PDB file of C-alpha atoms in Angstrom:
ATOM      1  CA  GLU A1240      72.727  -9.861 -35.757  1.00  0.00           C
ATOM      2  CA  ALA A1241      70.702 -12.234 -37.492  1.00  0.00           C
ATOM      3  CA  ALA A1242      67.070 -11.548 -38.663  1.00  0.00           C
ATOM      4  CA  ALA A1243      64.839 -13.736 -37.201  1.00  0.00           C
ATOM      5  CA  PHE A1244      61.750 -14.847 -39.567  1.00  0.00           C
ATOM      6  CA  GLY A1245      58.557 -16.125 -38.476  1.00  0.00           C
ATOM      7  CA  SER A1246      57.380 -17.130 -41.833  1.00  0.00           C
ATOM      8  CA  VAL A1247      58.644 -18.671 -45.054  1.00  0.00           C
ATOM      9  CA  ARG A1248      56.755 -14.957 -46.927  1.00  0.00           C
ATOM     10  CA  GLN A1249      59.084 -12.901 -44.291  1.00  0.00           C
ATOM     11  CA  LEU A1250      62.313 -15.162 -45.422  1.00  0.00           C
ATOM     12  CA  VAL A1251      61.226 -15.027 -49.314  1.00  0.00           C
ATOM     13  CA  SER A1252      60.262 -11.204 -49.284  1.00  0.00           C
ATOM     14  CA  HIS A1253      63.899 -10.560 -47.100  1.00  0.00           C
ATOM     15  CA  ILE A1254      65.678 -12.276 -49.808  1.00  0.00           C
ATOM     16  CA  ARG A1255      64.069 -10.344 -52.777  1.00  0.00           C
ATOM     17  CA  THR A1256      65.161  -7.289 -50.882  1.00  0.00           C
ATOM     18  CA  LEU A1257      68.702  -8.359 -51.363  1.00  0.00           C
ATOM     19  CA  ALA A1258      68.708  -9.556 -54.427  1.00  0.00           C
ATOM     20  CA  ASP A1259      66.518  -6.095 -55.769  1.00  0.00           C
ATOM     21  CA  ALA A1260      69.353  -4.316 -54.062  1.00  0.00           C
ATOM     22  CA  GLU A1261      71.998  -6.679 -55.676  1.00  0.00           C
ATOM     23  CA  MET A1262      70.358  -6.570 -58.867  1.00  0.00           C
ATOM     24  CA  SER A1263      70.711  -2.461 -59.000  1.00  0.00           C
ATOM     25  CA  THR A1264      74.034  -2.785 -59.143  1.00  0.00           C
ATOM     26  CA  VAL A1265      73.816  -5.222 -62.888  1.00  0.00           C
ATOM     27  CA  PRO A1266      73.335  -1.960 -65.079  1.00  0.00           C
ATOM     28  CA  THR A1267      77.465  -0.264 -64.089  1.00  0.00           C
ATOM     29  CA  TYR A1268      78.643  -3.573 -64.717  1.00  0.00           C
ATOM     30  CA  ARG A1269      80.291  -3.645 -68.259  1.00  0.00           C
ATOM     31  CA  GLU A1270      82.142  -6.826 -70.271  1.00  0.00           C
ATOM     32  CA  GLU A1271      85.141  -5.104 -69.516  1.00  0.00           C
ATOM     33  CA  ALA A1272      85.011  -5.324 -65.696  1.00  0.00           C
ATOM     34  CA  ALA A1273      83.793  -8.579 -66.094  1.00  0.00           C
ATOM     35  CA  ARG A1274      86.777 -10.262 -67.740  1.00  0.00           C
ATOM     36  CA  LYS A1275      88.757  -8.657 -65.390  1.00  0.00           C
ATOM     37  CA  ASP A1276      86.849 -10.230 -62.478  1.00  0.00           C
ATOM     38  CA  ALA A1277      86.471 -13.414 -63.656  1.00  0.00           C
ATOM     39  CA  PRO A1278      88.905 -16.644 -62.804  1.00  0.00           C
ATOM     40  CA  SER A1279      90.834 -18.385 -65.825  1.00  0.00           C
ATOM     41  CA  LYS A1280      89.330 -21.210 -67.505  1.00  0.00           C
ATOM     42  CA  ASP A1281      91.759 -23.420 -65.372  1.00  0.00           C
ATOM     43  CA  VAL A1282      90.424 -22.250 -62.315  1.00  0.00           C
ATOM     44  CA  VAL A1283      86.666 -22.800 -63.201  1.00  0.00           C
ATOM     45  CA  CYS A1284      87.613 -26.268 -64.424  1.00  0.00           C
ATOM     46  CA  GLU A1285      89.356 -27.326 -61.205  1.00  0.00           C
ATOM     47  CA  ARG A1286      86.208 -25.696 -58.501  1.00  0.00           C
ATOM     48  CA  ILE A1287      84.088 -27.835 -61.164  1.00  0.00           C
ATOM     49  CA  ARG A1288      86.174 -30.842 -60.765  1.00  0.00           C
ATOM     50  CA  GLN A1289      85.917 -30.255 -56.710  1.00  0.00           C
ATOM     51  CA  GLU A1290      82.533 -29.584 -56.505  1.00  0.00           C
ATOM     52  CA  THR A1291      81.089 -32.480 -58.291  1.00  0.00           C
ATOM     53  CA  PRO A1292      80.846 -35.022 -55.621  1.00  0.00           C
ATOM     54  CA  ALA A1293      78.336 -32.576 -53.409  1.00  0.00           C
ATOM     55  CA  ASN A1294      76.771 -31.598 -56.859  1.00  0.00           C
ATOM     56  CA  SER A1295      76.194 -34.949 -58.134  1.00  0.00           C
ATOM     57  CA  VAL A1296      73.996 -35.446 -55.105  1.00  0.00           C
ATOM     58  CA  ASP A1297      72.831 -32.369 -54.938  1.00  0.00           C
ATOM     59  CA  GLY A1298      68.937 -32.024 -53.410  1.00  0.00           C
ATOM     60  CA  MET A1299      69.118 -35.570 -52.129  1.00  0.00           C
ATOM     61  CA  TRP A1300      68.692 -34.666 -48.417  1.00  0.00           C
ATOM     62  CA  ALA A1301      65.474 -33.455 -49.279  1.00  0.00           C
ATOM     63  CA  ASN A1302      64.934 -37.782 -50.369  1.00  0.00           C
ATOM     64  CA  THR A1303      66.052 -38.347 -46.505  1.00  0.00           C
ATOM     65  CA  PHE A1304      63.146 -37.033 -45.125  1.00  0.00           C
ATOM     66  CA  THR A1305      59.757 -38.699 -44.517  1.00  0.00           C
ATOM     67  CA  PRO A1306      56.199 -36.770 -44.358  1.00  0.00           C
ATOM     68  CA  THR A1307      55.917 -37.288 -40.389  1.00  0.00           C
ATOM     69  CA  SER A1308      60.135 -36.367 -40.033  1.00  0.00           C
ATOM     70  CA  VAL A1309      59.038 -32.665 -41.597  1.00  0.00           C
ATOM     71  CA  PRO A1310      56.578 -30.180 -39.218  1.00  0.00           C
ATOM     72  CA  LYS A1311      53.669 -29.867 -41.241  1.00  0.00           C
ATOM     73  CA  ARG A1312      54.293 -26.452 -42.048  1.00  0.00           C
ATOM     74  CA  TRP A1313      57.286 -27.109 -44.057  1.00  0.00           C
ATOM     75  CA  GLN A1314      56.157 -29.941 -45.680  1.00  0.00           C
ATOM     76  CA  LEU A1315      54.886 -28.398 -48.930  1.00  0.00           C
ATOM     77  CA  LEU A1316      57.846 -26.208 -48.935  1.00  0.00           C
ATOM     78  CA  VAL A1317      60.531 -29.550 -48.719  1.00  0.00           C
ATOM     79  CA  GLU A1318      58.131 -31.177 -51.759  1.00  0.00           C
ATOM     80  CA  LYS A1319      58.427 -28.417 -53.889  1.00  0.00           C
ATOM     81  CA  ILE A1320      62.398 -28.450 -53.268  1.00  0.00           C
ATOM     82  CA  ARG A1321      62.261 -32.101 -53.768  1.00  0.00           C
ATOM     83  CA  TRP A1322      60.213 -31.828 -57.060  1.00  0.00           C
ATOM     84  CA  GLU A1323      62.563 -28.372 -58.764  1.00  0.00           C
ATOM     85  CA  GLU A1324      66.148 -30.398 -57.668  1.00  0.00           C
ATOM     86  CA  GLN A1325      64.969 -33.625 -59.338  1.00  0.00           C
ATOM     87  CA  GLY A1326      64.106 -31.833 -62.598  1.00  0.00           C
ATOM     88  CA  GLU A1327      59.928 -31.381 -62.100  1.00  0.00           C
ATOM     89  CA  GLY A1328      60.008 -34.777 -64.366  1.00  0.00           C
ATOM     90  CA  GLU A1329      62.145 -33.458 -66.992  1.00  0.00           C
ATOM     91  CA  LEU A1330      65.624 -34.667 -66.903  1.00  0.00           C
ATOM     92  CA  GLU A1331      67.087 -32.310 -68.542  1.00  0.00           C
ATOM     93  CA  LYS A1332      66.068 -30.314 -65.812  1.00  0.00           C
ATOM     94  CA  ASN A1333      67.678 -32.255 -63.281  1.00  0.00           C
ATOM     95  CA  HIS A1334      70.172 -31.021 -61.328  1.00  0.00           C
ATOM     96  CA  ALA A1335      72.623 -33.979 -60.950  1.00  0.00           C
ATOM     97  CA  TYR A1336      72.290 -34.796 -64.834  1.00  0.00           C
ATOM     98  CA  ILE A1337      72.850 -30.940 -65.758  1.00  0.00           C
ATOM     99  CA  TRP A1338      75.799 -30.824 -63.712  1.00  0.00           C
ATOM    100  CA  ARG A1339      76.904 -33.956 -65.329  1.00  0.00           C
ATOM    101  CA  GLN A1340      76.570 -32.779 -69.031  1.00  0.00           C
ATOM    102  CA  LEU A1341      78.942 -30.183 -67.880  1.00  0.00           C
ATOM    103  CA  THR A1342      82.005 -32.042 -66.506  1.00  0.00           C
ATOM    104  CA  ARG A1343      81.475 -33.909 -69.915  1.00  0.00           C
ATOM    105  CA  SER A1344      81.415 -30.859 -71.345  1.00  0.00           C
ATOM    106  CA  ILE A1345      84.847 -29.496 -70.103  1.00  0.00           C
ATOM    107  CA  GLY A1346      86.328 -33.186 -70.474  1.00  0.00           C
ATOM    108  CA  LEU A1347      85.887 -34.676 -66.920  1.00  0.00           C
ATOM    109  CA  ARG A1348      84.323 -38.004 -66.620  1.00  0.00           C
ATOM    110  CA  PHE A1349      82.970 -39.561 -62.978  1.00  0.00           C
ATOM    111  CA  PRO A1350      81.887 -42.620 -62.416  1.00  0.00           C
ATOM    112  CA  GLN A1351      77.621 -42.492 -62.834  1.00  0.00           C
ATOM    113  CA  THR A1352      75.970 -41.679 -59.138  1.00  0.00           C
ATOM    114  CA  GLU A1353      74.192 -44.773 -59.207  1.00  0.00           C
ATOM    115  CA  ASP A1354      76.894 -47.062 -59.539  1.00  0.00           C
TER     116      ASP A1354
END
């Protein structure tokens, strides 16, 4: 059964509870298990290549909203997400820029998204 949340605060509280439960398992996860679980470099690079189109425009959905199209109680949240996705005014924090740097670091080249 899906949980219903009456407010953003309740949703955030629920997410924190789930994250805390997950993080409690981290101390028992050692390097040997991590290496065993890790996919090969080729698998990781292929996944990055496949996910590049979506990640190149990550967060741009927030730019499609006009202030009046978002219910007033959610406007601040949408603005905070948009600001964070765009790097909070710093290119090095911009999610699309970070992804482009990642793809270049593994030898992948794609056209600029603004082209």
